[in-house]
PDB file of C-alpha atoms and ligand atoms in Angstrom:
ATOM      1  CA  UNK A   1     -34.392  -8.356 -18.271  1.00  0.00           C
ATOM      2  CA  UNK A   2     -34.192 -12.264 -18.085  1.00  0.00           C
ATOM      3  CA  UNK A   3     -34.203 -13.127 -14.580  1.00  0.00           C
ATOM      4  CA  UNK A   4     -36.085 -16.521 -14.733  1.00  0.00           C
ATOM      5  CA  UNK A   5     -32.804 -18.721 -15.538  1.00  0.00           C
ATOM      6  CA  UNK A   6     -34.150 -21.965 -14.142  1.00  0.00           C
ATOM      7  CA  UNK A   7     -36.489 -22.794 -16.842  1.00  0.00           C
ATOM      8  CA  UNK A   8     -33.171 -21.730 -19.585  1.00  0.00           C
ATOM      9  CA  UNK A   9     -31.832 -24.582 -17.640  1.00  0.00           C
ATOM     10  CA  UNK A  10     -34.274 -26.917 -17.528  1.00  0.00           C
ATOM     11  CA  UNK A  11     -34.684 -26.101 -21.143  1.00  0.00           C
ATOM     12  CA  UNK A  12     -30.653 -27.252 -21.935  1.00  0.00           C
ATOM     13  CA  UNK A  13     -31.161 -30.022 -19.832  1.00  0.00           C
ATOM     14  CA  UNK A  14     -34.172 -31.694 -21.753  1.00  0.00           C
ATOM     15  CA  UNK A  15     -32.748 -30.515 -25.175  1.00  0.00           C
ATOM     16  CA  UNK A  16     -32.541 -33.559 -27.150  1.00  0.00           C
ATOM     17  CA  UNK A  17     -32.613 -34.356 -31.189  1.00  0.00           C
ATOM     18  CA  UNK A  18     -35.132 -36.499 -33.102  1.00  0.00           C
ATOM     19  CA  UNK A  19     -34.138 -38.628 -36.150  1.00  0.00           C
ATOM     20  CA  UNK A  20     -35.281 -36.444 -39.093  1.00  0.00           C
ATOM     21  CA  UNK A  21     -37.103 -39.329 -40.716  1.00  0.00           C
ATOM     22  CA  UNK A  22     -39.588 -39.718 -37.455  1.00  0.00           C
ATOM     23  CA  UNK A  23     -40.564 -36.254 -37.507  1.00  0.00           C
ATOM     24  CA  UNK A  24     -43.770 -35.156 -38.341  1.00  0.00           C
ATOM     25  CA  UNK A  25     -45.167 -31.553 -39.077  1.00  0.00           C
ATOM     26  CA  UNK A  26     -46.078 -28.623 -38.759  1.00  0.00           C
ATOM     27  CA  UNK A  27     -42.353 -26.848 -38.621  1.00  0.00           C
ATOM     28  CA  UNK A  28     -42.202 -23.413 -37.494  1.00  0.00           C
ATOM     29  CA  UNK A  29     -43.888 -20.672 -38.752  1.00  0.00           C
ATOM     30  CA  UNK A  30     -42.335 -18.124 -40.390  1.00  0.00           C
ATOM     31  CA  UNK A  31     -42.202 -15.470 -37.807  1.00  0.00           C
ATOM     32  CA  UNK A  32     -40.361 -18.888 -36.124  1.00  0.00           C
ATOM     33  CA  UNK A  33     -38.010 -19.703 -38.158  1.00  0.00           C
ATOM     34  CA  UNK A  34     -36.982 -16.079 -38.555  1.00  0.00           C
ATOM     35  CA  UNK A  35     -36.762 -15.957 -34.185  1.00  0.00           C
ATOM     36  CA  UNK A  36     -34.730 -19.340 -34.912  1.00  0.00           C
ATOM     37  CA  UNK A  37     -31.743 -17.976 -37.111  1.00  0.00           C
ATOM     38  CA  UNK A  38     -31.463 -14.914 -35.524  1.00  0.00           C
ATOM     39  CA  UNK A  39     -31.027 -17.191 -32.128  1.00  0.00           C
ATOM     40  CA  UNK A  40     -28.545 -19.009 -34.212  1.00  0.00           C
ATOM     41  CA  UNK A  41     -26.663 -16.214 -35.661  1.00  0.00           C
ATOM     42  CA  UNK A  42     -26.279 -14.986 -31.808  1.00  0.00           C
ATOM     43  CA  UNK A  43     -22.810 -17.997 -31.843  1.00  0.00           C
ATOM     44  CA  UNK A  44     -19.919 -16.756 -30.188  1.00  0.00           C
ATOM     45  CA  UNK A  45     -17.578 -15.342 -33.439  1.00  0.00           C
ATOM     46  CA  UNK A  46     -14.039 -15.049 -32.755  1.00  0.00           C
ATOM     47  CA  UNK A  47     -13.082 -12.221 -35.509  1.00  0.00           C
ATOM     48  CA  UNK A  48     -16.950 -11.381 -36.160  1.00  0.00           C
ATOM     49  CA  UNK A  49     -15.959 -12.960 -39.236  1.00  0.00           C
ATOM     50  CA  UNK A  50     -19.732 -14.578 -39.704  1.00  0.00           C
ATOM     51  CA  UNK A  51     -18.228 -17.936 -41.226  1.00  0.00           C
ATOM     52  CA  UNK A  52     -21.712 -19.079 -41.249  1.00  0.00           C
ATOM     53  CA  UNK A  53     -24.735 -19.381 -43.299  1.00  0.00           C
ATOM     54  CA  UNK A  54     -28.467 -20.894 -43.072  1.00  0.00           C
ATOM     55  CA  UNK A  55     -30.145 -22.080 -46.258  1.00  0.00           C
ATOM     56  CA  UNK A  56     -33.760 -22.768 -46.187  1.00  0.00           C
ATOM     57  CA  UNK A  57     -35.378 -25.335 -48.096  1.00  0.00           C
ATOM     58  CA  UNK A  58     -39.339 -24.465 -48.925  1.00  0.00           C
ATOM     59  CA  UNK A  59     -41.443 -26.710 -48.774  1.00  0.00           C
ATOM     60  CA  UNK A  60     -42.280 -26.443 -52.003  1.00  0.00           C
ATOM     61  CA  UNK A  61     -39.031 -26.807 -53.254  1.00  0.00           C
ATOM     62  CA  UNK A  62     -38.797 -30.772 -51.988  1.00  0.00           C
ATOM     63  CA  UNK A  63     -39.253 -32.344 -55.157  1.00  0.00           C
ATOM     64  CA  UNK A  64     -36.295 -29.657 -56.760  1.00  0.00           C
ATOM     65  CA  UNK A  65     -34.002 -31.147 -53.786  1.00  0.00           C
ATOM     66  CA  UNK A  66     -34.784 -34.544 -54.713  1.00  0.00           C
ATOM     67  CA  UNK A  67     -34.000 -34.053 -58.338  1.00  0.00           C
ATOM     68  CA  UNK A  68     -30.424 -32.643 -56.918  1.00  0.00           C
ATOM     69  CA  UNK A  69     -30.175 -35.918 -54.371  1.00  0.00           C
ATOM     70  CA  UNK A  70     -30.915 -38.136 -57.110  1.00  0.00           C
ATOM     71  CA  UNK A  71     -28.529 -36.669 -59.572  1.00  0.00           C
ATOM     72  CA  UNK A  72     -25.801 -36.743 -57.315  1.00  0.00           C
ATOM     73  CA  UNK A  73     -26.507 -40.059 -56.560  1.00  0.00           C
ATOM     74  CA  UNK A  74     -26.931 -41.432 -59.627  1.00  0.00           C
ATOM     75  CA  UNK A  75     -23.265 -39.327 -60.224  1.00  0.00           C
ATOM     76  CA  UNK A  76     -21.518 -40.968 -57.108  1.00  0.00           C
ATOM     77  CA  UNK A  77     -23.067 -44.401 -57.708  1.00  0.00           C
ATOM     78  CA  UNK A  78     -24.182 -44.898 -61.574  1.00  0.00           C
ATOM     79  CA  UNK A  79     -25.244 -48.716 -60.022  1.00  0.00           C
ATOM     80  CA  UNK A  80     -27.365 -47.417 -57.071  1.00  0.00           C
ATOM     81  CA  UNK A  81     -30.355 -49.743 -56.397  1.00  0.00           C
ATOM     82  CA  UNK A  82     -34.365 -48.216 -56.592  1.00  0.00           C
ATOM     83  CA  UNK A  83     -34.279 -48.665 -52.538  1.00  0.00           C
ATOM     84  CA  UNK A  84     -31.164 -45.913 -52.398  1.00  0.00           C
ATOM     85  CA  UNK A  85     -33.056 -43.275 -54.757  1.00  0.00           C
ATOM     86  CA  UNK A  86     -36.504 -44.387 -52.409  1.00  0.00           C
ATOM     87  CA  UNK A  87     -34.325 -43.169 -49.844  1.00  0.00           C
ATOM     88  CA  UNK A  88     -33.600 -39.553 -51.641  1.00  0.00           C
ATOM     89  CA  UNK A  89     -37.395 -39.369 -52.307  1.00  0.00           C
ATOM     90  CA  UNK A  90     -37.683 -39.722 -48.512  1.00  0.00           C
ATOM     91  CA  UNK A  91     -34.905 -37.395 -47.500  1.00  0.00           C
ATOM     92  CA  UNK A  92     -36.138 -34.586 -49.536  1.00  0.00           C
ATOM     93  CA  UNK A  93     -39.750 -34.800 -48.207  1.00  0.00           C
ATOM     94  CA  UNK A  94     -38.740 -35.283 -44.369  1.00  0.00           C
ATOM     95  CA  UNK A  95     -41.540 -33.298 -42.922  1.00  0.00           C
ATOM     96  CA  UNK A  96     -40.821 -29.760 -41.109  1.00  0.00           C
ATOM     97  CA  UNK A  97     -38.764 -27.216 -41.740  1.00  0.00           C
ATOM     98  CA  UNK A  98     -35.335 -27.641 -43.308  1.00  0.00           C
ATOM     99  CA  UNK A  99     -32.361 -25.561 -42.810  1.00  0.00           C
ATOM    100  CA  UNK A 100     -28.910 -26.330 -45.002  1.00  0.00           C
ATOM    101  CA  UNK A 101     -26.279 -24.947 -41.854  1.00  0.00           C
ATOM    102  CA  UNK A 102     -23.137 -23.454 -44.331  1.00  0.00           C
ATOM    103  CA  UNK A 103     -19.761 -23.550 -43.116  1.00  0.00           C
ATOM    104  CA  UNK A 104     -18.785 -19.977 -44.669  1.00  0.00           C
ATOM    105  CA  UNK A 105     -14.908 -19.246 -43.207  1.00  0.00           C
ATOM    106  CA  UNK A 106     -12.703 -16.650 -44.346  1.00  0.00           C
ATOM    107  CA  UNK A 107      -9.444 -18.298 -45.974  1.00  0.00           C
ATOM    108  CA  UNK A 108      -6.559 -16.957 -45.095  1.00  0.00           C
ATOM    109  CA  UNK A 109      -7.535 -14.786 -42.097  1.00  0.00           C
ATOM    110  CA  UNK A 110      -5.517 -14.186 -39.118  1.00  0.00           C
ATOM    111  CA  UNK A 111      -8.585 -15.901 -37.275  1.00  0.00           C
ATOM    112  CA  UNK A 112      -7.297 -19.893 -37.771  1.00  0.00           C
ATOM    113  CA  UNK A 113     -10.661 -21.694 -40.370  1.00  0.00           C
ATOM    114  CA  UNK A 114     -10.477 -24.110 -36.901  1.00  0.00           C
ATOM    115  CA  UNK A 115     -11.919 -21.344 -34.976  1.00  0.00           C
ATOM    116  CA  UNK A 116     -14.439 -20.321 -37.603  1.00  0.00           C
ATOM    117  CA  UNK A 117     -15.623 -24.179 -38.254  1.00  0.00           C
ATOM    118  CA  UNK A 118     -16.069 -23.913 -34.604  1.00  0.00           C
ATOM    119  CA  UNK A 119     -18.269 -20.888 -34.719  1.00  0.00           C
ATOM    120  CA  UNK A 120     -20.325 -22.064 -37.342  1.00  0.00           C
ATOM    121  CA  UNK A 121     -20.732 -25.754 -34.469  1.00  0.00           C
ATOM    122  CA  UNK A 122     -21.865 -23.467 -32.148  1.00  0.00           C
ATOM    123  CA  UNK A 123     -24.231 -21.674 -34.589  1.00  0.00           C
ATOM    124  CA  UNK A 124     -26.132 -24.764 -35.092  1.00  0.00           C
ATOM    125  CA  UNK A 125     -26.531 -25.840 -31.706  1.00  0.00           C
ATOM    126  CA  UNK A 126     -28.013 -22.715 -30.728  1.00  0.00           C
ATOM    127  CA  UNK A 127     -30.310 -22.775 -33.694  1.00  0.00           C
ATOM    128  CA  UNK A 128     -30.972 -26.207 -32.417  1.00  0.00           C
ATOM    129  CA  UNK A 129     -31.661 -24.811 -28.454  1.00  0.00           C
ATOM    130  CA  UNK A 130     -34.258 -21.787 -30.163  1.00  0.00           C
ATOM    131  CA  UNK A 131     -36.394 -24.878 -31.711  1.00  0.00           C
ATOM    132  CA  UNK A 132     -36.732 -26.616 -28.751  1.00  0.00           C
ATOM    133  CA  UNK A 133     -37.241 -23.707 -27.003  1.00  0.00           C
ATOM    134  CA  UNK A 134     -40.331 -23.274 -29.335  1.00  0.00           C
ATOM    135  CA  UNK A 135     -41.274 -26.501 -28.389  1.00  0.00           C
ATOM    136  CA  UNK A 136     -39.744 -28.224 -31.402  1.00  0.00           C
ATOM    137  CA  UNK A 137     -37.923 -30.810 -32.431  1.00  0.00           C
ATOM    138  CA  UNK A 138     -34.503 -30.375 -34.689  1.00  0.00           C
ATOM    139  CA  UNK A 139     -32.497 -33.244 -36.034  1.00  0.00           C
ATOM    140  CA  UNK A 140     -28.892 -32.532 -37.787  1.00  0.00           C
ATOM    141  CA  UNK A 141     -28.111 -34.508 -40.314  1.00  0.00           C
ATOM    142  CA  UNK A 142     -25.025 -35.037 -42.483  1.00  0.00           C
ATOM    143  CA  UNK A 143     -23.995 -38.433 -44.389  1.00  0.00           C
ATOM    144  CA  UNK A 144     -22.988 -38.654 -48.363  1.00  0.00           C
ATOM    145  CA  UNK A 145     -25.049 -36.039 -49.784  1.00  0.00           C
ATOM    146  CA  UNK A 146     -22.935 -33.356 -46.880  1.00  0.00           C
ATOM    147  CA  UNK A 147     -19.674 -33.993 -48.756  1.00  0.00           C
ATOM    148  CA  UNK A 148     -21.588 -34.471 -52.412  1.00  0.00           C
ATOM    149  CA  UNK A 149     -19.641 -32.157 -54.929  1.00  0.00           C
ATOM    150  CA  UNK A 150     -22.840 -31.249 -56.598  1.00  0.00           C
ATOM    151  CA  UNK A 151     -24.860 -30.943 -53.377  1.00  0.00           C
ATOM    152  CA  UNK A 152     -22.211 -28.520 -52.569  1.00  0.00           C
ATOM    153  CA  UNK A 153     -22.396 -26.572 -55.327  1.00  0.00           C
ATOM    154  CA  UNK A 154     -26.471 -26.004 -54.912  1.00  0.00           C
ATOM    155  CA  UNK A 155     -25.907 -24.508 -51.444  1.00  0.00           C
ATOM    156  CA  UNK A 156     -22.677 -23.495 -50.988  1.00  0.00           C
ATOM    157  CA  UNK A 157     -20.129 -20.663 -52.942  1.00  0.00           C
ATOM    158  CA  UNK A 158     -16.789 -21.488 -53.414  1.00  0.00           C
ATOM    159  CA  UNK A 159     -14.644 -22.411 -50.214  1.00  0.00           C
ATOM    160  CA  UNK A 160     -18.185 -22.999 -48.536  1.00  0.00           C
ATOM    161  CA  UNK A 161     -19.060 -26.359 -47.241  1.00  0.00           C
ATOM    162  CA  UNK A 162     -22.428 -27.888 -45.813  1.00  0.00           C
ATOM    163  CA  UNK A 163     -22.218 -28.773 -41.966  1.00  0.00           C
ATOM    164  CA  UNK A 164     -25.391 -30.390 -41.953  1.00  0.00           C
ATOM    165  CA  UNK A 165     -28.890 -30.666 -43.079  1.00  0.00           C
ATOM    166  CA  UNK A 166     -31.275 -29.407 -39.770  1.00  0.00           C
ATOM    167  CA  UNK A 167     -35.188 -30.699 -39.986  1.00  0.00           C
ATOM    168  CA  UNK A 168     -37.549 -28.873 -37.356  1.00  0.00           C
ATOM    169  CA  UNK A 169     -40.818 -30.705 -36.406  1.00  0.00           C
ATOM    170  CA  UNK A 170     -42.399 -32.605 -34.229  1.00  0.00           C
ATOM    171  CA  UNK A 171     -41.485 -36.137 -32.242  1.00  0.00           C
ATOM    172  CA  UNK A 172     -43.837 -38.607 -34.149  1.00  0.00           C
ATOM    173  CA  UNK A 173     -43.233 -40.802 -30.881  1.00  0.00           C
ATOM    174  CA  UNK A 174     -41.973 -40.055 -27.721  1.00  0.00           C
ATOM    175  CA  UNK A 175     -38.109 -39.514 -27.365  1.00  0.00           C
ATOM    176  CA  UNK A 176     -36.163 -41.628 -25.050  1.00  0.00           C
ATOM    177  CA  UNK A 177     -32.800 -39.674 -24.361  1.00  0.00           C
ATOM    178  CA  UNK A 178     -30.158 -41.195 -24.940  1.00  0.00           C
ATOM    179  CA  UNK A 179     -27.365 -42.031 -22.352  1.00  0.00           C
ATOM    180  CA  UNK A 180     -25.164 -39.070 -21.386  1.00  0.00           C
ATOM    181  CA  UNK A 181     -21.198 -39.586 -21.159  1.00  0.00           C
ATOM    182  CA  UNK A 182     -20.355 -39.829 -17.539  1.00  0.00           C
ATOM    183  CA  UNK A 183     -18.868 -36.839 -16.208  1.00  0.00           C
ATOM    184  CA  UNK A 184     -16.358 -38.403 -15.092  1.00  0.00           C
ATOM    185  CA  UNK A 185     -15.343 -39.696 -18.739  1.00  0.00           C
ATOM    186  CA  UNK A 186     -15.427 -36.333 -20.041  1.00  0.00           C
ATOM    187  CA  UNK A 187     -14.157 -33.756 -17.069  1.00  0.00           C
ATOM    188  CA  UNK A 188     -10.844 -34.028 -15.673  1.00  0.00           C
ATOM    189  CA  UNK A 189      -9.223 -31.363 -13.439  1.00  0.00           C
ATOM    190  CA  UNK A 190      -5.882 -30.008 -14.701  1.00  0.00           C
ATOM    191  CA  UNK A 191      -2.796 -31.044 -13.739  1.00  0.00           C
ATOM    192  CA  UNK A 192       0.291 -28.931 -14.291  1.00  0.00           C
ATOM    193  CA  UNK A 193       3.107 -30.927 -15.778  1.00  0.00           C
ATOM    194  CA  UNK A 194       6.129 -31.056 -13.528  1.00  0.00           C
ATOM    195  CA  UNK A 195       8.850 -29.515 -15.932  1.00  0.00           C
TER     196      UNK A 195
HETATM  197  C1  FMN B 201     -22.098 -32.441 -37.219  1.00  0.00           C
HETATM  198  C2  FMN B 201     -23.178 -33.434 -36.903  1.00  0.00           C
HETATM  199  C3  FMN B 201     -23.537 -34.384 -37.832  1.00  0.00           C
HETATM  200  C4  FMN B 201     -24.523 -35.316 -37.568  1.00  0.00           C
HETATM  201  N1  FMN B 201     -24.851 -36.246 -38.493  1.00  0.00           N
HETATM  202  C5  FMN B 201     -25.778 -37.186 -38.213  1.00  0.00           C
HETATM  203  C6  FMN B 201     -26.139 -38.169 -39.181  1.00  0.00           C
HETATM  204  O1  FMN B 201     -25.635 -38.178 -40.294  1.00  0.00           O
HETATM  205  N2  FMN B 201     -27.063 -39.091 -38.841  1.00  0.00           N
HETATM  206  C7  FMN B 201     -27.663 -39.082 -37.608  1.00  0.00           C
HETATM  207  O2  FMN B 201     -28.496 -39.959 -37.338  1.00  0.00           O
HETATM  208  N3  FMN B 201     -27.378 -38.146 -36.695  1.00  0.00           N
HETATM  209  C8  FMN B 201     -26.447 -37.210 -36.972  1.00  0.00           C
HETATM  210  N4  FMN B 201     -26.151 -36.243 -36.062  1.00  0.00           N
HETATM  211  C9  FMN B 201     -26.995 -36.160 -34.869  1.00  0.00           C
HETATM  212  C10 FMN B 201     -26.415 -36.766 -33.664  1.00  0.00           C
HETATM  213  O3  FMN B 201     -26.051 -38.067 -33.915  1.00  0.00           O
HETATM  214  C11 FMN B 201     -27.504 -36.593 -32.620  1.00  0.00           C
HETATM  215  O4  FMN B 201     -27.227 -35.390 -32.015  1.00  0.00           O
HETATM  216  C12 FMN B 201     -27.606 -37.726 -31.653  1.00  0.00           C
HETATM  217  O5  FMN B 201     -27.828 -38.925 -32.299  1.00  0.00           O
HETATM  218  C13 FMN B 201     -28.733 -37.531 -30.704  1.00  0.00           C
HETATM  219  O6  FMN B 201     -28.230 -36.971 -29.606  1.00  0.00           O
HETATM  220  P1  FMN B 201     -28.828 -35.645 -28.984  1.00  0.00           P
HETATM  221  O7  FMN B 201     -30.218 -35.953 -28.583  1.00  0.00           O
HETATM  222  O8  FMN B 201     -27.949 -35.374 -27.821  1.00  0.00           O
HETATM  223  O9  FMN B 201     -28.749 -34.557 -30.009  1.00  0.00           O
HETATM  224  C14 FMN B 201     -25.181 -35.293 -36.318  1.00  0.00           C
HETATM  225  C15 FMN B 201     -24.831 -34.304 -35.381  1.00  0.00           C
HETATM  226  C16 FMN B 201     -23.840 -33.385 -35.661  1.00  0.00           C
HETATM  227  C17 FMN B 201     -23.493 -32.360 -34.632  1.00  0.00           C
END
């Protein structure tokens, strides 16, 4: 039994991402990234529909994810300049671990897609919360290649969508965190309305 809650909170209140492309290796283990997902499939699931899915990239399946990038660039923007594939290249060979987080909801359900899009948000936050609870760093990603037909297609079945592309390493530098949202910007206590 858990009964040692401050450090859980200490641990949400340092939580912080790093940009993928400043993160350096090793990712986790296996027996890590296994704890990870099964900390991530622990999201709240109104339905226990599981609208969710985690696709992991090996690490020697970079330069196969690169080819994909590329294509799809080259698809999207037949004109793209050496600098934009460089940046593919890069992408695919971010260092760490890399986890494709797939928005899986059930069409037509009594359970609103909302809900389940919401479910699969809270998936990847927790995955995000067991790597720094490992003492790693995540970084979610999404951009062009997150809403790429053919990017789509290499991780996702049909009515399947990628929510974002999670690296797990290290900080190659120290993070700064970034500033909060005042609470006051962001909490408000309710007010009835009058008719
Ligand atoms: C759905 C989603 C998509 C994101 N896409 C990007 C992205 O494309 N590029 C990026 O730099 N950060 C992206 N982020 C990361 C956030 O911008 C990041 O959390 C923030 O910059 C750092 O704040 P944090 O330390 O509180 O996580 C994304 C986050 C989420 C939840």
């Amino acid at each position: 039994m858990l009964n040692d809650r401050s450090s859980i909170l200490s641990l949400l209140e340092t939580r912080r991402s790093g940009k993928p492309r400043e993160l350096v290796g090793p990712g986790p283990t296996p027996e890590e990234l296994e704890r990870i997902l099964t900390i991530a499939a622990r999201a709240p699931d109104h339905g226990k529909l599981t609208p969710w899915r985690f696709v992991t990239v090996a690490d020697d399946q970079r330069d196969a994810l690169e080819a994909l990038l590329r294509q799809a660039l080259t698809e999207e923007d037949p004109d793209a300049v050496a600098a934009k594939h460089q940046t593919e290249h890069d992408f695919a060979h971010y260092a760490g671990a890399l986890i494709v987080l797939v928005s899986a909801p059930v069409e037509g359900h009594k359970i609103p897609v909302w809900e389940q899009q919401l479910s699969c948000g809270a998936a990847g936050m927790n995955l995000m919360l067991a790597a720094h609870a490992l003492g790693y760093v995540p970084g979610w990603v999404t951009g062009w290649r997150t809403y790429s037909e053919r990017v789509r297609r290499a991780f996702c079945g049909p009515g399947e969508r990628i929510a974002g592309f999670i690296f797990i390493g290290h900080a190659g530098r120290e993070l700064e965190d970034r500033e909060r949202p005042p609470l006051s910007t962001v909490w408000k206590r309710w007010q009835p309305p009058e008719n």
